[in-house]
mmCIF file of C-alpha atoms in Angstrom:
data_model
loop_
_atom_site.group_PDB
_atom_site.id
_atom_site.type_symbol
_atom_site.label_atom_id
_atom_site.label_comp_id
_atom_site.label_asym_id
_atom_site.label_seq_id
_atom_site.Cartn_x
_atom_site.Cartn_y
_atom_site.Cartn_z
ATOM 1 C CA GLU A 1 2.115 -18.625 11.983
ATOM 2 C CA GLU A 2 -0.785 -17.459 10.397
ATOM 3 C CA ARG A 3 -3.152 -17.128 13.763
ATOM 4 C CA LYS A 4 -0.002 -14.634 14.744
ATOM 5 C CA ILE A 5 -0.476 -12.723 12.110
ATOM 6 C CA THR A 6 -4.330 -12.490 12.105
ATOM 7 C CA LYS A 7 -3.759 -11.321 16.137
ATOM 8 C CA LEU A 8 -1.421 -9.032 15.409
ATOM 9 C CA CYS A 9 -4.272 -7.353 13.028
ATOM 10 C CA ASP A 10 -6.295 -7.155 14.365
ATOM 11 C CA ARG A 11 -4.673 -6.127 17.429
ATOM 12 C CA ARG A 12 -3.816 -3.158 14.546
ATOM 13 C CA SER A 13 -7.294 -0.819 15.036
ATOM 14 C CA LYS A 14 -5.798 -0.489 18.456
ATOM 15 C CA MET A 15 -2.567 1.272 17.051
ATOM 16 C CA SER A 16 -1.780 4.127 16.017
ATOM 17 C CA ALA A 17 0.294 3.527 12.467
ATOM 18 C CA MET A 18 1.245 0.862 11.744
ATOM 19 C CA LEU A 19 2.430 -0.791 8.568
ATOM 20 C CA ASP A 20 0.093 -3.850 6.848
ATOM 21 C CA CYS A 21 2.204 -4.075 3.216
ATOM 22 C CA PHE A 22 4.894 -2.391 1.295
ATOM 23 C CA THR A 23 4.062 -2.258 -2.415
ATOM 24 C CA VAL A 24 7.529 -1.886 -5.247
ATOM 25 C CA LEU A 25 5.150 -0.473 -8.358
ATOM 26 C CA HIS A 26 5.851 0.823 -11.697
ATOM 27 C CA LYS A 27 5.319 4.145 -13.014
ATOM 28 C CA GLY A 28 3.246 2.866 -14.996
ATOM 29 C CA GLY A 29 0.764 0.833 -12.337
ATOM 30 C CA ALA A 30 2.575 -2.530 -12.397
ATOM 31 C CA VAL A 31 3.205 -4.358 -9.545
ATOM 32 C CA LEU A 32 6.837 -5.751 -9.191
ATOM 33 C CA TRP A 33 7.422 -6.209 -5.654
ATOM 34 C CA ARG A 34 4.241 -7.076 -2.428
ATOM 35 C CA LYS A 35 4.310 -7.779 0.997
ATOM 36 C CA GLU A 36 1.373 -7.281 3.077
ATOM 37 C CA MET A 37 1.923 -8.059 6.788
ATOM 38 C CA CYS A 38 -1.961 -8.215 7.187
ATOM 39 C CA LYS A 39 -4.852 -9.086 4.541
ATOM 40 C CA LEU A 40 -6.389 -6.190 3.269
ATOM 41 C CA GLN A 41 -10.283 -5.538 2.675
ATOM 42 C CA GLY A 42 -10.774 -4.533 -0.767
ATOM 43 C CA GLU A 43 -8.716 -3.899 -3.758
ATOM 44 C CA PRO A 44 -7.245 -0.523 -2.428
ATOM 45 C CA ILE A 45 -3.436 -0.737 -4.075
ATOM 46 C CA ASN A 46 -5.594 -1.145 -7.173
ATOM 47 C CA ASP A 47 -7.818 1.755 -6.593
ATOM 48 C CA LEU A 48 -4.473 4.370 -5.864
ATOM 49 C CA ILE A 49 -2.907 2.493 -9.126
ATOM 50 C CA LYS A 50 -6.368 3.767 -11.170
ATOM 51 C CA THR A 51 -7.028 7.184 -9.049
ATOM 52 C CA VAL A 52 -2.900 8.698 -8.213
ATOM 53 C CA LEU A 53 -0.574 7.164 -10.493
ATOM 54 C CA LEU A 54 -2.992 6.928 -14.139
ATOM 55 C CA GLU A 55 -4.570 10.291 -13.293
ATOM 56 C CA GLU A 56 -0.711 11.620 -12.853
ATOM 57 C CA ARG A 57 -1.661 12.674 -9.742
ATOM 58 C CA SER A 58 1.717 11.594 -8.235
ATOM 59 C CA ALA A 59 3.123 14.904 -7.453
ATOM 60 C CA GLU A 60 0.836 14.363 -3.924
ATOM 61 C CA THR A 61 1.956 11.692 -1.377
ATOM 62 C CA VAL A 62 -0.226 10.676 0.329
ATOM 63 C CA TYR A 63 -3.751 9.082 -0.456
ATOM 64 C CA LYS A 64 -6.569 7.609 2.558
ATOM 65 C CA LYS A 65 -8.483 4.419 1.040
ATOM 66 C CA ASP A 66 -10.886 3.727 3.697
ATOM 67 C CA GLN A 67 -9.721 2.926 6.410
ATOM 68 C CA TYR A 68 -5.511 2.712 4.687
ATOM 69 C CA GLN A 69 -3.583 5.934 3.972
ATOM 70 C CA PHE A 70 -1.022 5.389 1.154
ATOM 71 C CA LYS A 71 2.658 7.275 1.037
ATOM 72 C CA TRP A 72 4.774 7.230 -1.388
ATOM 73 C CA ALA A 73 7.964 8.064 -3.081
ATOM 74 C CA LEU A 74 8.507 8.070 -6.386
ATOM 75 C CA VAL A 75 11.717 7.799 -8.070
ATOM 76 C CA ASN A 76 11.797 9.068 -11.884
ATOM 77 C CA GLU A 77 15.136 7.675 -11.946
ATOM 78 C CA PHE A 78 14.269 4.225 -12.510
ATOM 79 C CA ASP A 79 10.369 4.853 -12.752
ATOM 80 C CA LEU A 80 10.046 3.809 -9.409
ATOM 81 C CA VAL A 81 6.839 3.831 -6.510
ATOM 82 C CA PHE A 82 7.814 3.693 -3.514
#
């Protein structure tokens, strides 16, 4: 199964958009749940937490880091970020 995932991830560069990772975060930065469809290079989720959430720039909805683009929704009622 790992080979299938690797082949799929290798093909993603030919596609215009793909979901590589889905993460549920607490507004304070704790990762509550995470599912990676492809192995991410580096630590882009940590960069998102440090650069956007902890600096309270959560009004923004898009963050770009290297080849990744992150989009999220903040649910204030539960202090969650999807």
